[in-house]
Short mmCIF file of C-alpha atoms and ligand atoms in Angstrom, two decimals:
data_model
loop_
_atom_site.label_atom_id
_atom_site.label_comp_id
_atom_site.label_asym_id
_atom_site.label_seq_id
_atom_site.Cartn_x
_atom_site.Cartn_y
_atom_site.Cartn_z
CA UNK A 285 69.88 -21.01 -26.94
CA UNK A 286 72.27 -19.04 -28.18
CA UNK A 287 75.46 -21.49 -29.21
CA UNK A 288 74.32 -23.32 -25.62
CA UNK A 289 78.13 -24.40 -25.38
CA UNK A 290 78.83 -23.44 -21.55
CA UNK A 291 79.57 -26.72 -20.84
CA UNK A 292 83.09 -26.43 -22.89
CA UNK A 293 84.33 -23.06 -21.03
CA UNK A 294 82.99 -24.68 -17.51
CA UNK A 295 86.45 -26.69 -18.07
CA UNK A 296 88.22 -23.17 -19.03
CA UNK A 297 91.20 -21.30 -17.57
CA UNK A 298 92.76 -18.57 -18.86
CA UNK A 299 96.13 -20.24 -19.28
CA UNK A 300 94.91 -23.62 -20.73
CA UNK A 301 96.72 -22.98 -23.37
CA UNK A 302 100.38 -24.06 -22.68
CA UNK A 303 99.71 -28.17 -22.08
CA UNK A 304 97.15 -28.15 -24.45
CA UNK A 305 97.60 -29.70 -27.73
CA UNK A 306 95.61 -31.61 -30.66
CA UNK A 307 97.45 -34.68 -31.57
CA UNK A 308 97.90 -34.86 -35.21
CA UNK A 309 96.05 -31.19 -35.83
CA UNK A 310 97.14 -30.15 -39.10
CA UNK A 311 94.77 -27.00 -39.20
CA UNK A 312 95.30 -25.20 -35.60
CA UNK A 313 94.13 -21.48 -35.25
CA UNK A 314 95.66 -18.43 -34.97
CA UNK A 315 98.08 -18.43 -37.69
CA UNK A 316 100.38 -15.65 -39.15
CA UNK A 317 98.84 -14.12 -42.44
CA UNK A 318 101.94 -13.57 -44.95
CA UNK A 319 100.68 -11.45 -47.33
CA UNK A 320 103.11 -12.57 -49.69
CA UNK A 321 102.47 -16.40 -49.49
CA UNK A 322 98.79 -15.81 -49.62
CA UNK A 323 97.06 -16.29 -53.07
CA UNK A 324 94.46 -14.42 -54.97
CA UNK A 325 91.58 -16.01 -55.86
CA UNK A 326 89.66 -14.29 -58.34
CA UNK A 327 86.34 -16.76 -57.29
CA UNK A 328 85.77 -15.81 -54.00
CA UNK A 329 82.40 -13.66 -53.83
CA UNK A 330 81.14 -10.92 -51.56
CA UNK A 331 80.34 -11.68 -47.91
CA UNK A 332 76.72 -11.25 -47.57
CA UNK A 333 75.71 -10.96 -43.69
CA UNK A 334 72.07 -10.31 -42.85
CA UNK A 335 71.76 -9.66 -39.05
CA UNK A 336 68.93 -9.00 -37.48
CA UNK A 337 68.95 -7.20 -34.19
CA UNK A 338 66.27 -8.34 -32.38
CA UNK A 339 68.13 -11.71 -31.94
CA UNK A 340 70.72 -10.09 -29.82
CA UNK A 341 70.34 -11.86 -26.65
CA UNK A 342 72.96 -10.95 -23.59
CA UNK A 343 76.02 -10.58 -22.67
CA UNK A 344 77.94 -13.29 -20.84
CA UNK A 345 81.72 -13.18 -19.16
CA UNK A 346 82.86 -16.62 -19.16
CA UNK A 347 85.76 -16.10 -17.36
CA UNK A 348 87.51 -15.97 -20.78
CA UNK A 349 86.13 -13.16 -22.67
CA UNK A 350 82.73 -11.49 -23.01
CA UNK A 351 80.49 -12.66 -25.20
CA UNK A 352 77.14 -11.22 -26.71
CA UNK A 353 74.71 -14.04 -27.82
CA UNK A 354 72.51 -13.91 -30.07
CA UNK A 355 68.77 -16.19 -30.98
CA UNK A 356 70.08 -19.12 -33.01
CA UNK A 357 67.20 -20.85 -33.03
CA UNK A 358 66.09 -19.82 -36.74
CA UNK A 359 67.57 -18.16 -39.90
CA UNK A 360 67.27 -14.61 -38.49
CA UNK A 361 70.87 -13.36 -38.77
CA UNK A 362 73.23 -14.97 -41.24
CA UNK A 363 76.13 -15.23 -43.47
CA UNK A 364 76.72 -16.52 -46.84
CA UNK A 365 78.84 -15.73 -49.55
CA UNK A 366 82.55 -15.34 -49.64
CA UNK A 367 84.10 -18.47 -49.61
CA UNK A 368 80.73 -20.35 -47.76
CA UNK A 369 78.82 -22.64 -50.07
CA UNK A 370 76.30 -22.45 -47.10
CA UNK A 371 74.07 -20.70 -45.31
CA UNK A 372 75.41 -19.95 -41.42
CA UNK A 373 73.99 -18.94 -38.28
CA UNK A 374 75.33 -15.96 -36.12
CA UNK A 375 75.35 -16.94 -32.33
CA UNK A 376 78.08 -15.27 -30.87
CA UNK A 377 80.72 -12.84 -31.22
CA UNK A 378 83.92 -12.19 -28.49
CA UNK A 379 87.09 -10.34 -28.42
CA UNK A 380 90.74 -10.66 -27.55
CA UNK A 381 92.77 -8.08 -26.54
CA UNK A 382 96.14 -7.75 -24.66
CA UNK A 383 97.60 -5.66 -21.54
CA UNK A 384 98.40 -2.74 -23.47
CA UNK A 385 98.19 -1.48 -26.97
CA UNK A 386 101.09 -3.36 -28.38
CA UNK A 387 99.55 -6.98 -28.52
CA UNK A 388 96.53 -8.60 -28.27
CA UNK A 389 94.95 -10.20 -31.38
CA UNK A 390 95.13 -13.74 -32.37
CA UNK A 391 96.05 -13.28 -36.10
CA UNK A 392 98.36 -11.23 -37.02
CA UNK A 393 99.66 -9.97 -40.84
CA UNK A 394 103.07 -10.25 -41.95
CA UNK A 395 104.04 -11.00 -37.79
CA UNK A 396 101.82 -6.81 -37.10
CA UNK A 397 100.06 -7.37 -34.17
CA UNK A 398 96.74 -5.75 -33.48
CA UNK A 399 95.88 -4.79 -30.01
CA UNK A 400 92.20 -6.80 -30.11
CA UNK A 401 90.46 -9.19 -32.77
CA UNK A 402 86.74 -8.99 -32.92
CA UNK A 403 85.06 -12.74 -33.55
CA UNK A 404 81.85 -13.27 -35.34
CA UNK A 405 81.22 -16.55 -34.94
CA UNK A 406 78.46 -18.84 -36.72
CA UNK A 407 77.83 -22.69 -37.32
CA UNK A 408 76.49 -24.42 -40.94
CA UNK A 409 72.54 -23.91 -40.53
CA UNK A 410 72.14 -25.62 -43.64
CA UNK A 411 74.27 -29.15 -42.68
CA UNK A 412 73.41 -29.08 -38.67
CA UNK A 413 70.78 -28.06 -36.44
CA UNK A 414 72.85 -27.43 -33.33
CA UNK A 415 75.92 -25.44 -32.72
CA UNK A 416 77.08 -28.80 -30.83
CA UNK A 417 76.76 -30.74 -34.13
CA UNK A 418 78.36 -28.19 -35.84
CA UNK A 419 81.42 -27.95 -33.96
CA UNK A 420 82.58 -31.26 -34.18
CA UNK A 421 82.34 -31.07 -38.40
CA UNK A 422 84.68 -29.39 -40.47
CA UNK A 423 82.73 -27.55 -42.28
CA UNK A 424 81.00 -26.90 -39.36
CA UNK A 425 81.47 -22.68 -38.48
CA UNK A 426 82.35 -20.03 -39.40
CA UNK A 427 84.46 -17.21 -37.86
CA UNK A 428 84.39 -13.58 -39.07
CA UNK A 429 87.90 -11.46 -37.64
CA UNK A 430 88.03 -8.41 -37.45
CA UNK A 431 91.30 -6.71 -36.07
CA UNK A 432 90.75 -3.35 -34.22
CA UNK A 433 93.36 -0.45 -34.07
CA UNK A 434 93.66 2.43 -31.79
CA UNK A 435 92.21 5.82 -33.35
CA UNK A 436 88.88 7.44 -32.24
CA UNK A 437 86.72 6.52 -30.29
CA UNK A 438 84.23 3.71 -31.96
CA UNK A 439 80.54 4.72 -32.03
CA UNK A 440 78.77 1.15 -32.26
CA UNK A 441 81.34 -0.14 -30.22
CA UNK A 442 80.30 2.24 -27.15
CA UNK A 443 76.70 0.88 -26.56
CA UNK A 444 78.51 -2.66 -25.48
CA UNK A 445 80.95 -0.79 -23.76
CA UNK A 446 78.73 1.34 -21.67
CA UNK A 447 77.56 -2.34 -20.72
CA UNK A 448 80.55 -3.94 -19.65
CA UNK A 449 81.06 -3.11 -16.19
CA UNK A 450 77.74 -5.21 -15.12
CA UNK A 451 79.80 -8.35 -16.29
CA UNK A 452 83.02 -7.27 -14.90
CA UNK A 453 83.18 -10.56 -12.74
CA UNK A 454 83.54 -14.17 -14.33
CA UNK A 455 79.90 -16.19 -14.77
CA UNK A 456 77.79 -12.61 -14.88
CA UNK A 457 75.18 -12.32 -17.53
CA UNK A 458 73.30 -8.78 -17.93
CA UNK A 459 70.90 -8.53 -20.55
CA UNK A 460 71.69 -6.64 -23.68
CA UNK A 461 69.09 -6.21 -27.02
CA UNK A 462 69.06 -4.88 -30.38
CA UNK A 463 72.51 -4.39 -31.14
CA UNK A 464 73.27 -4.96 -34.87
CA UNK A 465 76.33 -6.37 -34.94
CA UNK A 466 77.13 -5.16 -38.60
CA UNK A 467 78.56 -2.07 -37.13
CA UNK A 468 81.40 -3.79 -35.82
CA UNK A 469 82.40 -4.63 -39.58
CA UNK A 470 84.89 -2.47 -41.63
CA UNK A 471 83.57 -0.38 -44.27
CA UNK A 472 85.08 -2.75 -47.01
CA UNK A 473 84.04 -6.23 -46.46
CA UNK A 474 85.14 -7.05 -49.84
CA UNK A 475 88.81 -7.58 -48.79
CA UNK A 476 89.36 -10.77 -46.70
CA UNK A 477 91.78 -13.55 -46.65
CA UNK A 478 90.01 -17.05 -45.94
CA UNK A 479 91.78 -20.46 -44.97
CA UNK A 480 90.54 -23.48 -42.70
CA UNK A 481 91.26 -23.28 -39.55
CA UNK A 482 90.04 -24.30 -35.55
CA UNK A 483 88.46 -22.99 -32.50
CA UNK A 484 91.22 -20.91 -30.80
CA UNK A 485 90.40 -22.52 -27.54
CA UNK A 486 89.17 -26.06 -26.03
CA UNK A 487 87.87 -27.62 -27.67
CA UNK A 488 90.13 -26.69 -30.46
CA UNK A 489 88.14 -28.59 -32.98
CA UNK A 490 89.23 -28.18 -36.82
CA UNK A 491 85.78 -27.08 -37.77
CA UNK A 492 86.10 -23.66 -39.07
CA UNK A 493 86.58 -21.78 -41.89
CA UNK A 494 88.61 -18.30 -40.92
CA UNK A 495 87.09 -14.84 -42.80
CA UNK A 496 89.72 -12.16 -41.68
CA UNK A 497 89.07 -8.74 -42.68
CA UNK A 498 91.72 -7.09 -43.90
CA UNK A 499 90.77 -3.58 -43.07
CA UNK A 500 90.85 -2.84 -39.40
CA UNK A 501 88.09 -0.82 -37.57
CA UNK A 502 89.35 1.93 -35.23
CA UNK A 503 88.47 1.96 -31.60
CA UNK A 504 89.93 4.42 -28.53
CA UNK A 505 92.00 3.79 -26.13
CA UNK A 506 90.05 4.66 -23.85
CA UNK A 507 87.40 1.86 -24.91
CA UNK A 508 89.99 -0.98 -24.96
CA UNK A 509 90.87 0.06 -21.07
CA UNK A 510 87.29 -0.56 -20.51
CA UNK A 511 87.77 -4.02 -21.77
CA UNK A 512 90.63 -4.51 -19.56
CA UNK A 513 88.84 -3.51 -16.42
CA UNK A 514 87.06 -7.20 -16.90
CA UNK A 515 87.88 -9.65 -14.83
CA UNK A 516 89.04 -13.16 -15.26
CA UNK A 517 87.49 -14.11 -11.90
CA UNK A 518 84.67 -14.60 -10.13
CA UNK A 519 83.13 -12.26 -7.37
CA UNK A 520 84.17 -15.20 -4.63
CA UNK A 521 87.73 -15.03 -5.73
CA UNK A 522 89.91 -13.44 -3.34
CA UNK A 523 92.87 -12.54 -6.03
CA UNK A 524 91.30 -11.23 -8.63
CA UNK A 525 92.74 -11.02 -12.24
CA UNK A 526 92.31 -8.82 -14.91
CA UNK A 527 91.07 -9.78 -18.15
CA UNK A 528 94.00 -9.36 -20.54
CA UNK A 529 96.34 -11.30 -23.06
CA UNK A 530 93.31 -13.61 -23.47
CA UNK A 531 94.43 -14.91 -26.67
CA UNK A 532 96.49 -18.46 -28.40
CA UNK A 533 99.75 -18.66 -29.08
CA UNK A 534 100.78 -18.61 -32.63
CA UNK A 535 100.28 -22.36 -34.56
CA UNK A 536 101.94 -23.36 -37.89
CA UNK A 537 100.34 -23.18 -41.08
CA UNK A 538 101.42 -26.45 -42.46
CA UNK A 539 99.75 -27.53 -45.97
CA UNK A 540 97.57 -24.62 -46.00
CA UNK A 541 96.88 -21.89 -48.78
CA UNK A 542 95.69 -18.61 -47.76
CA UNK A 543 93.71 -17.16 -49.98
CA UNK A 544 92.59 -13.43 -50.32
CA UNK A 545 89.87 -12.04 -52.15
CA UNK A 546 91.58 -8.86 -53.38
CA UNK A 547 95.12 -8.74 -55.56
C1 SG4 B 678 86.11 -17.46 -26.73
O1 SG4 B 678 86.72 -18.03 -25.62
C2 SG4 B 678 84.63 -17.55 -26.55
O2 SG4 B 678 84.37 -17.11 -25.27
C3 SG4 B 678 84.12 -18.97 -26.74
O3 SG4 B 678 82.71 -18.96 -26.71
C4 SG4 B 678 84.62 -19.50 -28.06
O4 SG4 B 678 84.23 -20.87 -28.18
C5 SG4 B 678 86.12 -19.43 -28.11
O5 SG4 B 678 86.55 -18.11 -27.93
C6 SG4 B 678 86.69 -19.95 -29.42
O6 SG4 B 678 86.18 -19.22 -30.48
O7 SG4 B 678 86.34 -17.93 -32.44
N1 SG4 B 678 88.25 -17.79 -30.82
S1 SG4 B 678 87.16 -18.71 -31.53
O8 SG4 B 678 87.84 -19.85 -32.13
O9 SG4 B 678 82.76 -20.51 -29.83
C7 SG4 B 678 83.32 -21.25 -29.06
C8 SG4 B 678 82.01 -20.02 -26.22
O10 SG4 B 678 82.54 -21.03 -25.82
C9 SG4 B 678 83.08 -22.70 -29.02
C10 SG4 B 678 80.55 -19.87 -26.20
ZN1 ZN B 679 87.83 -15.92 -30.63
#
């Protein structure tokens, strides 16, 4: 069910990143957000998200990050609005996060780095019927960021973090249910910046349209560590390897406008 993509992280390491390129991609992911370069525009509505907790699946390490899956199989838990002319399906969200508090998200605004960046990701319901459809289209997902800051401790946030050390090794699934994933959102939803974009990792496709909050949420340190004491490897592995820095380098923005719903 829910995005039913293992076969793309199956080929996954945690430093694919360096050889891999996209010949010709003109609209890689993450990017630098220049708040200066980016450009109002006074059209772009509300986000509407609808989630519905009793679609929340599991949780999954996939020797990457962790993600918590969600029932895609119907409407149940969507997004609309913003910049979307159409209806999408949530069916995953993941984070990245760094070694230490200084780095770790994939965007970044005006070159700050965050130390983690919360996904939300969902494919075009309304154009495809599978998430593997979806990802090969361009206007086939789309990704919600959210960057997180250190502060107190994060209330929603600790019910997935109380559950993280049964999927501290790579390939371990645990089961994990009605978590609403709207409390991972920041209070104001109604400031975002928007531009197309890829998947950060293989298979890099150019099929997504980037929502990037511009408030952060706050989470503790002592939460993030808990994300850190994940593992990159499998229980058979005899060196094993924390789960850090699991983020892409930097791309260019080329022709693109960002745009951002606030002035
Ligand atoms: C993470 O590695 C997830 O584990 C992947 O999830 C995800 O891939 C990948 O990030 C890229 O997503 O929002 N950062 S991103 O562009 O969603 C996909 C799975 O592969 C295809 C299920
Ligand atoms: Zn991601």
């Amino acid at each position: 069910s829910a995005c039913s993509s293992r076969f793309v992280l199956s080929q996954m390491h945690p430093m694919w990143q360096e050889p891999l390129e996209v010949p010709g991609g003109d609209r890689q992911s993450p990017i630098d957000i220049s708040i200066r370069k980016s450009v109002f525009d006074p059209n772009l509505k509300p986000l509407v998200t609808r989630y519905d907790p009793r679609t929340c699946q599991q949780i999954w390490n996939n020797g990457y990050s962790f993600l918590v899956e969600y029932d895609d199989r119907t409407d149940k838990s969507t997004l609309h609005g913003g910049p979307l002319e159409d209806q999408f399906r949530l069916c995953q969200f993941h984070f990245h996060w760094g070694e230490n508090n200084n780095w770790g998200s994939e965007h970044t605004v005006d070159r700050h780095l965050y130390p983690a960046e919360l996904h939300l990701v969902h494919w075009n319901s309304d154009k495809y019927s599978l998430f593997e459809e979806a990802v090969m289209e361009d206007n086939g997902l789309a990704v919600i960021g959210v960057f997180m800051k250190v502060g107190r401790r994060h209330e929603g946030l600790q019910k997935l973090v109380d559950a993280l050390p049964a999927v501290r090794h790579k390939d371990s699934v645990v089961e994990f249910t009605k978590f609403d994933p709207s409390c991972l959102l920041p209070q104001n939803t109604n400031e975002y910046w928007t531009y197309a974009g890829s998947l950060t990792t293989p298979p890099l496709t150019e099929a997504v349209t980037w929502i990037i909050m511009k408030q952060p949420i706050e989470v503790s340190h002592d939460q993030l560590a808990v994300f850190r004491s994940l593992l990159f490897t499998s229980a058979e592995e005899e060196v094993q390897k924390s789960m850090v820095n699991n983020f892409r380098v930097q791309q260019s923005l080329k022709d693109r406008t960002i745009r951002s719903s606030f002035n």
